[in-house]
mmCIF file of C-alpha atoms in Angstrom:
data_model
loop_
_atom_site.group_PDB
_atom_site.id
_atom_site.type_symbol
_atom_site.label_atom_id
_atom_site.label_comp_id
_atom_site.label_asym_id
_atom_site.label_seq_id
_atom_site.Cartn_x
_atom_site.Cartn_y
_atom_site.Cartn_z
ATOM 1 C CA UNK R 254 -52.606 37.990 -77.930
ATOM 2 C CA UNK R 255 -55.022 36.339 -75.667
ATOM 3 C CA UNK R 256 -58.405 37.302 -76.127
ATOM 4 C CA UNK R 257 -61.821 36.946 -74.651
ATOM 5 C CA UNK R 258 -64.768 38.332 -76.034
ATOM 6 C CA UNK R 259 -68.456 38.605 -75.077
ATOM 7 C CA UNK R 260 -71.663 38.763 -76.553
ATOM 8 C CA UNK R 261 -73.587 40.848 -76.672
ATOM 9 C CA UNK R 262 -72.693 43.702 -75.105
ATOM 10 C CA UNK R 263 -76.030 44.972 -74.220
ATOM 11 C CA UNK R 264 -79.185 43.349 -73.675
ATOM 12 C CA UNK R 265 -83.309 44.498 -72.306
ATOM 13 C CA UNK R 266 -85.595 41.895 -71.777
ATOM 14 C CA UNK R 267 -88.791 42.200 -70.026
ATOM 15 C CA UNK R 268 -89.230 40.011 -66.842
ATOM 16 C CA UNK R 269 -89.312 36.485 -67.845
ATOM 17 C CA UNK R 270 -87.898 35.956 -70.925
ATOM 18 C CA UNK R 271 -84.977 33.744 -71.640
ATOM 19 C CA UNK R 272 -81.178 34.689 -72.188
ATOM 20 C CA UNK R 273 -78.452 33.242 -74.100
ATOM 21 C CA UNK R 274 -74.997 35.177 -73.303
ATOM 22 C CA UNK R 275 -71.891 33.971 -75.341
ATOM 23 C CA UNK R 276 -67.742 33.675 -74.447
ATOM 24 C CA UNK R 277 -65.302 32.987 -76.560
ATOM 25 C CA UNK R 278 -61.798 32.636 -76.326
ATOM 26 C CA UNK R 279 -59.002 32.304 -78.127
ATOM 27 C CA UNK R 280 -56.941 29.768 -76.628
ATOM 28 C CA UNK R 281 -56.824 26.768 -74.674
ATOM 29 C CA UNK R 282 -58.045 27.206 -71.200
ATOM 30 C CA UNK R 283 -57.641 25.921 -67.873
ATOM 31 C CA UNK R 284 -60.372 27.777 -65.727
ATOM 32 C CA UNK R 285 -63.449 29.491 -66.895
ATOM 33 C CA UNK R 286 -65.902 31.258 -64.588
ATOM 34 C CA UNK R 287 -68.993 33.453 -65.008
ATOM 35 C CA UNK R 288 -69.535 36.444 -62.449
ATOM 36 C CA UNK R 289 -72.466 38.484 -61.873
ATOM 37 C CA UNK R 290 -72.007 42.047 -61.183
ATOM 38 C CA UNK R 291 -74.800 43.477 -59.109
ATOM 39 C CA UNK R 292 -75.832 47.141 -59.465
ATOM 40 C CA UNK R 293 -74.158 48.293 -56.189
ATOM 41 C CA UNK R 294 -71.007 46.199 -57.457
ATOM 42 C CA UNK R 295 -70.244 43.089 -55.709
ATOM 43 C CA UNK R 296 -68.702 40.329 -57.458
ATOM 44 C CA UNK R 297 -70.987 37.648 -57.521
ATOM 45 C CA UNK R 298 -69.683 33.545 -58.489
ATOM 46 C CA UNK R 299 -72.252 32.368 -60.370
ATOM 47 C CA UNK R 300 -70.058 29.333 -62.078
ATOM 48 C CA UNK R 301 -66.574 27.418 -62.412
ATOM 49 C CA UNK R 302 -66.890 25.538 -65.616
ATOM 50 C CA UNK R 303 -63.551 24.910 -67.647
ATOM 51 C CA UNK R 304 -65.641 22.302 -69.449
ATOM 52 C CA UNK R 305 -68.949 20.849 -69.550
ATOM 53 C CA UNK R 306 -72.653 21.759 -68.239
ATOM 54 C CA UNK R 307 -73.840 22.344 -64.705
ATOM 55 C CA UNK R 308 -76.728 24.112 -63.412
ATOM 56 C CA UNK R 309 -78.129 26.203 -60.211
ATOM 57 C CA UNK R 310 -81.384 27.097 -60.206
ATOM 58 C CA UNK R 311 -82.534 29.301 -63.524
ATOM 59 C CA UNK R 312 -79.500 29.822 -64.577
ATOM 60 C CA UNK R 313 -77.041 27.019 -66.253
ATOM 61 C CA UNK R 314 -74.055 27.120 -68.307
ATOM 62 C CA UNK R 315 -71.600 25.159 -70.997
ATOM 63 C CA UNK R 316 -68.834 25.150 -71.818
ATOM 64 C CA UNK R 317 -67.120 23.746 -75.128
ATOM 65 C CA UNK R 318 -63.305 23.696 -74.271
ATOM 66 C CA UNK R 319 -62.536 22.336 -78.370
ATOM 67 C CA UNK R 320 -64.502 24.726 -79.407
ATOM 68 C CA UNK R 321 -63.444 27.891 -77.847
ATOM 69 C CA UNK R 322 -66.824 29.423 -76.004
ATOM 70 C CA UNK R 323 -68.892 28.816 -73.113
ATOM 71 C CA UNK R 324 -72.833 30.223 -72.861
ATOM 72 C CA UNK R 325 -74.646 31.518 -69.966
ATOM 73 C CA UNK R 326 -78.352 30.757 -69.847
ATOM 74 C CA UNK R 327 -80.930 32.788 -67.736
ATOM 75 C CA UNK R 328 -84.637 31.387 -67.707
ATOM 76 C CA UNK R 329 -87.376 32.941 -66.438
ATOM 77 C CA UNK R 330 -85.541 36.459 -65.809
ATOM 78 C CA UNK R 331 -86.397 38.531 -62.784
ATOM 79 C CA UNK R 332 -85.715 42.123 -62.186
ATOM 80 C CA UNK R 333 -82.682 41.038 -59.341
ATOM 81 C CA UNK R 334 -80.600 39.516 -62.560
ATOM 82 C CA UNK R 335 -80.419 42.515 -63.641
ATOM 83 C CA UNK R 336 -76.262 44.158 -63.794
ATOM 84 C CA UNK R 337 -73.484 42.784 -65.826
ATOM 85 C CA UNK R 338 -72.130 39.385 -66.653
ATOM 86 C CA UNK R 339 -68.744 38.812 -66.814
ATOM 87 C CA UNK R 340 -66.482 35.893 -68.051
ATOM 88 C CA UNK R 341 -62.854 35.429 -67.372
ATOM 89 C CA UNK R 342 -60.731 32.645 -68.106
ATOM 90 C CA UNK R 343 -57.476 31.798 -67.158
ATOM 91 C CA UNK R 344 -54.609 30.190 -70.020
ATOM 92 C CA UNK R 345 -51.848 27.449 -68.800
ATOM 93 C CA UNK R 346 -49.208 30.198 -70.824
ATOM 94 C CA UNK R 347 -50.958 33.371 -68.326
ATOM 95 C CA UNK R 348 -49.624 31.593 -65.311
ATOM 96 C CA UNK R 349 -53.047 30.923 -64.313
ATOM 97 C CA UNK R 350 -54.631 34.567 -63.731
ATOM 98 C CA UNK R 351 -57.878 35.416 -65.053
ATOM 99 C CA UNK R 352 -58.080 37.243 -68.008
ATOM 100 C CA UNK R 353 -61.890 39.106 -68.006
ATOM 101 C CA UNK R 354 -64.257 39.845 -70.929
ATOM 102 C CA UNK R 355 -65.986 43.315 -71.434
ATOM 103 C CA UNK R 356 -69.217 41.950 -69.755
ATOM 104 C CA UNK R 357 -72.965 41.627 -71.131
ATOM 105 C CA UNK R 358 -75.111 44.615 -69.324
ATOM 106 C CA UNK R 359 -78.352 42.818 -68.816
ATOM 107 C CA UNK R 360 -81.324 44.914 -67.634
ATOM 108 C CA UNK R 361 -84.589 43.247 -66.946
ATOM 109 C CA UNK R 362 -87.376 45.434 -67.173
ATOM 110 C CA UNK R 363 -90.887 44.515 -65.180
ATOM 111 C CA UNK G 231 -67.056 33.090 -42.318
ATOM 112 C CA UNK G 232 -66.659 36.328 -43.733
ATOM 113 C CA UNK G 233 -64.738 35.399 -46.759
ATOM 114 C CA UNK G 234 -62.739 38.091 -47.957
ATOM 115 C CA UNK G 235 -62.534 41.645 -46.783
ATOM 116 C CA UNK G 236 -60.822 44.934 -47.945
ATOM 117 C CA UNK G 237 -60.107 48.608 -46.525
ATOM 118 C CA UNK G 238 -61.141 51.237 -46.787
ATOM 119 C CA UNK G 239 -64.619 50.919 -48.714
ATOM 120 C CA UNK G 240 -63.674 54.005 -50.353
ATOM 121 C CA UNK G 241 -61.242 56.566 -50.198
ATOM 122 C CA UNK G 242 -60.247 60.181 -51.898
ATOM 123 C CA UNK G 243 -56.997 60.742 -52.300
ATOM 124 C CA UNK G 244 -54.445 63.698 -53.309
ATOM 125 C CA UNK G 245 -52.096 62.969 -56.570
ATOM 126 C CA UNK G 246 -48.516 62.268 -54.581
ATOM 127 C CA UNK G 247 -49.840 60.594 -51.885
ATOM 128 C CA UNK G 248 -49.017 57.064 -50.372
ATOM 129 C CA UNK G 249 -51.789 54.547 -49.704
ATOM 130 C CA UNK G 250 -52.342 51.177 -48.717
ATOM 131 C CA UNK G 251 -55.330 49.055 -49.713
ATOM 132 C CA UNK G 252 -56.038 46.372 -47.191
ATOM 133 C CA UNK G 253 -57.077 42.936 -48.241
ATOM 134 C CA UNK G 254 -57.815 40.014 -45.626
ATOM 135 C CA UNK G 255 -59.287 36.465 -46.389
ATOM 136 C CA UNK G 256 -59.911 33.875 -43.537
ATOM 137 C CA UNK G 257 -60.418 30.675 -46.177
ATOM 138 C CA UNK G 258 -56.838 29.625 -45.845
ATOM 139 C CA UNK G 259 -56.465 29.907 -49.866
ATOM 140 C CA UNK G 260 -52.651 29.798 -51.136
ATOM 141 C CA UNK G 261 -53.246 32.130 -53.882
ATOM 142 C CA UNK G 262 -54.406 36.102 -53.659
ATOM 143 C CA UNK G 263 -54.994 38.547 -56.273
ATOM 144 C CA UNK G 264 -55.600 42.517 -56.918
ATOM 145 C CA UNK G 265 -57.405 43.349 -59.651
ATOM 146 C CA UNK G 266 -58.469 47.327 -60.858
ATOM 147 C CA UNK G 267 -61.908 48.096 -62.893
ATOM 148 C CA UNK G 268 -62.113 51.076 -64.400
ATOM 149 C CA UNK G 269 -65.529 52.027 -65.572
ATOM 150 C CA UNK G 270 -67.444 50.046 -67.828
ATOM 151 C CA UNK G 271 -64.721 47.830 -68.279
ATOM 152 C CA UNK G 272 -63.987 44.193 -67.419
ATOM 153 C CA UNK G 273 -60.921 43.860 -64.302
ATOM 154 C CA UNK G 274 -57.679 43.622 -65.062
ATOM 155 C CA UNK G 275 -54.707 41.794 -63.001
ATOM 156 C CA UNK G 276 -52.208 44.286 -60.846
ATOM 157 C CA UNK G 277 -50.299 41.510 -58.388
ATOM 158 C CA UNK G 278 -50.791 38.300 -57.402
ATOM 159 C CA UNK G 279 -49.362 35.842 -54.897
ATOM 160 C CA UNK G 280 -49.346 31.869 -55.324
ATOM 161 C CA UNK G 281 -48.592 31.596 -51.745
ATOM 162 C CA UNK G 282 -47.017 33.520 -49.044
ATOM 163 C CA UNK G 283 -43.821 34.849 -49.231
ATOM 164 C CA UNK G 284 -43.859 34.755 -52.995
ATOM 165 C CA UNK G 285 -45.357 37.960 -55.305
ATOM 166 C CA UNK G 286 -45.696 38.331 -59.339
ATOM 167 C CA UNK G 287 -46.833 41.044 -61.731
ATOM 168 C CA UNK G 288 -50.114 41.355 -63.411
ATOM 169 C CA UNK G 289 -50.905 42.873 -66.608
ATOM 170 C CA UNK G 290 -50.703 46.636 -65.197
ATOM 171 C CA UNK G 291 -48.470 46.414 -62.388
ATOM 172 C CA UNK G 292 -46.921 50.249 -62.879
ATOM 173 C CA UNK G 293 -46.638 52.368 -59.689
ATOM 174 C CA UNK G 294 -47.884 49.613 -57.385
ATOM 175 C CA UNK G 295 -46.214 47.130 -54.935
ATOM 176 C CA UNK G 296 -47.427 44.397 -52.847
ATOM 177 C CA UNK G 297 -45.956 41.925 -49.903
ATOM 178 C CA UNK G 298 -47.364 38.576 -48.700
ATOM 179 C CA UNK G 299 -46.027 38.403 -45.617
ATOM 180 C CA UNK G 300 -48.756 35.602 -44.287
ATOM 181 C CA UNK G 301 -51.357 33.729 -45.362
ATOM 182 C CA UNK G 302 -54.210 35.826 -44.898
ATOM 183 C CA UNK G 303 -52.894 39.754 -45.557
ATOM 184 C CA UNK G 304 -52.406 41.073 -48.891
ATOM 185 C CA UNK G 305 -51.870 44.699 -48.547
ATOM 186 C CA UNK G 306 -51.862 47.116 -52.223
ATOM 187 C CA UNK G 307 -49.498 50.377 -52.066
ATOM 188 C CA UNK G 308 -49.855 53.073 -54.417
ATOM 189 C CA UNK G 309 -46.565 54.725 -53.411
ATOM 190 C CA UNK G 310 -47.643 58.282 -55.118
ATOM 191 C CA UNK G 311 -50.644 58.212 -56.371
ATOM 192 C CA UNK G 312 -51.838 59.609 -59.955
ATOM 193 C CA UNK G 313 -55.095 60.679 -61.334
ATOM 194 C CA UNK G 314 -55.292 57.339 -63.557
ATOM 195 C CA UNK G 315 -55.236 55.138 -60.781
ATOM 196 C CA UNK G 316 -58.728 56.216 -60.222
ATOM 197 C CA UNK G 317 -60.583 53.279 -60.016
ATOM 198 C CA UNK G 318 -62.404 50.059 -57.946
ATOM 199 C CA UNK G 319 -60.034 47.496 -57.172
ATOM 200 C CA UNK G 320 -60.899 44.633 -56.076
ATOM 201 C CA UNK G 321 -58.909 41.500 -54.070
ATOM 202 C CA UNK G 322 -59.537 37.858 -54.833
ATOM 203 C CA UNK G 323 -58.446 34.647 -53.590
ATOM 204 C CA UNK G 324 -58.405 30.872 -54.711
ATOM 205 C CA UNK G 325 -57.225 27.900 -53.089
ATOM 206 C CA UNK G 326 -54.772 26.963 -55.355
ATOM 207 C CA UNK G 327 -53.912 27.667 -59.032
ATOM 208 C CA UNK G 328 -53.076 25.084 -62.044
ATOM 209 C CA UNK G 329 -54.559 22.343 -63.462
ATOM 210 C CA UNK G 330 -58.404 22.404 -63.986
ATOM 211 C CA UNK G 331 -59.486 21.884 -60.003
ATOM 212 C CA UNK G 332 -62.104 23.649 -58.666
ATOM 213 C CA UNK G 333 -59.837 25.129 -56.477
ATOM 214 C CA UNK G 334 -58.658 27.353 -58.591
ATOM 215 C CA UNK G 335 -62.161 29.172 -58.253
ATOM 216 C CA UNK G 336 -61.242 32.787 -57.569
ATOM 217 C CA UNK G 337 -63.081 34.826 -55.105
ATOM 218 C CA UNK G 338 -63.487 38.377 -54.396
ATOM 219 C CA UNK G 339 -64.001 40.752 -51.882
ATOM 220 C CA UNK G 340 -66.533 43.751 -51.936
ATOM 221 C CA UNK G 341 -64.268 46.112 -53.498
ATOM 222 C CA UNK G 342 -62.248 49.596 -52.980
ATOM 223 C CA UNK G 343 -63.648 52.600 -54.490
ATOM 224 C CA UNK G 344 -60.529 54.549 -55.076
ATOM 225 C CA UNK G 345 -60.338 58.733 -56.329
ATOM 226 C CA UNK G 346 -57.282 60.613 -56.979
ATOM 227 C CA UNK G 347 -57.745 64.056 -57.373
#
């Protein structure tokens, strides 16, 4: 079956280090986006990135569609990027509907 | 613009009962979604809509319905509500669906908070 997997599942830093998180997926995809989940539980779009690299601010991702995975980067971390990060992807065969990952709980301690 | 909205915030709720989960999004998007995230887990699809007047199953679409009677409203009934439909759900929307636009960029509303006892 379809599958998306993240990694890893847990991860302290202290405020500002640097983050790599990791998606991959098992199939061919036609929309890939990474969320933020705040404490209090809002939803937050961070990016839309089926393929390629694109930045905002401290945080940038890529995404290698041949290759199966995309990776999150967080620079600099501050205390407020603290929660869990989410992928989901959607598959032409899934009729388009996001299919999520089991999230990367980041806490960044001061 | 406030995006996308849902009601209640929370709710408790007896096992038997009927309830409807509100979800409202003034973007004009075609497509609408309900999703349920149980805890420490990643959402998972109920309905969705690819534009009004037309509804589909999710991945866990037992002992709910939906209706997309307009653009904007796309109300969630539990019909008789069980213990395991404890949960948050969520409601999300996207302009469109297919292909690899942009516009297929789901977004979500603030959530439902959602006990059966």
């Amino acid at each position: 079956g379809i599958q998306v997997e993240q990694s890893p599942p847990d991860l302290i830093l202290q405020e500002g280090a640097n983050s790599t998180l990791r998606c991959n997926f098992s199939d061919s995809v036609n929309n890939l986006q990474w969320f933020h989940q705040n404490p209090w539980g809002q939803l937050i779009n961070l990016f839309y990135i089926p393929s390629g690299t694109k930045q905002n601010g401290r945080l940038s991702a890529t995404t290698v569609a041949t290759e199966r995975y995309s990776l999150l980067y967080i620079s600099s971390s501050q205390t407020t990027d603290s929660g869990v990060y989410f992928c989901a992807v959607s598959f032409p065969d899934s009729n388009y509907q996001l299919i999520w990952g089991a999230g990367t709980k980041l806490i960044i301690k001061p | 613009i406030a995006g996308i909205t849902q009601a209640p915030t929370s709710q408790i709720l007896a096992a038997g009962r009927r309830m409807t989960l509100r979800c409202t999004q003034d973007m004009r998007h075609n497509a609408m979604y309900w999703y349920r995230q149980d805890l420490g887990l990643g959402l998972r699809l109920i309905h969705y809509s690819n534009t009004a007047g037309t509804t589909g199953k999710g991945e866990v679409p037992d002992g709910y319905s939906v209706s997309r009677a307009n653009t904007d409203d796309f109300p969630l009934t539990l019909a008789s509500a069980v213990p395991s439909q404890t949960s948050v759900y969520f409601c999300a929307s996207s302009d469109s669906v297919g292909g690899t636009s942009s516009y297929n960029e789901q977004f979500f509303g603030p959530g439902t908070r959602l006990t059966v006892l």
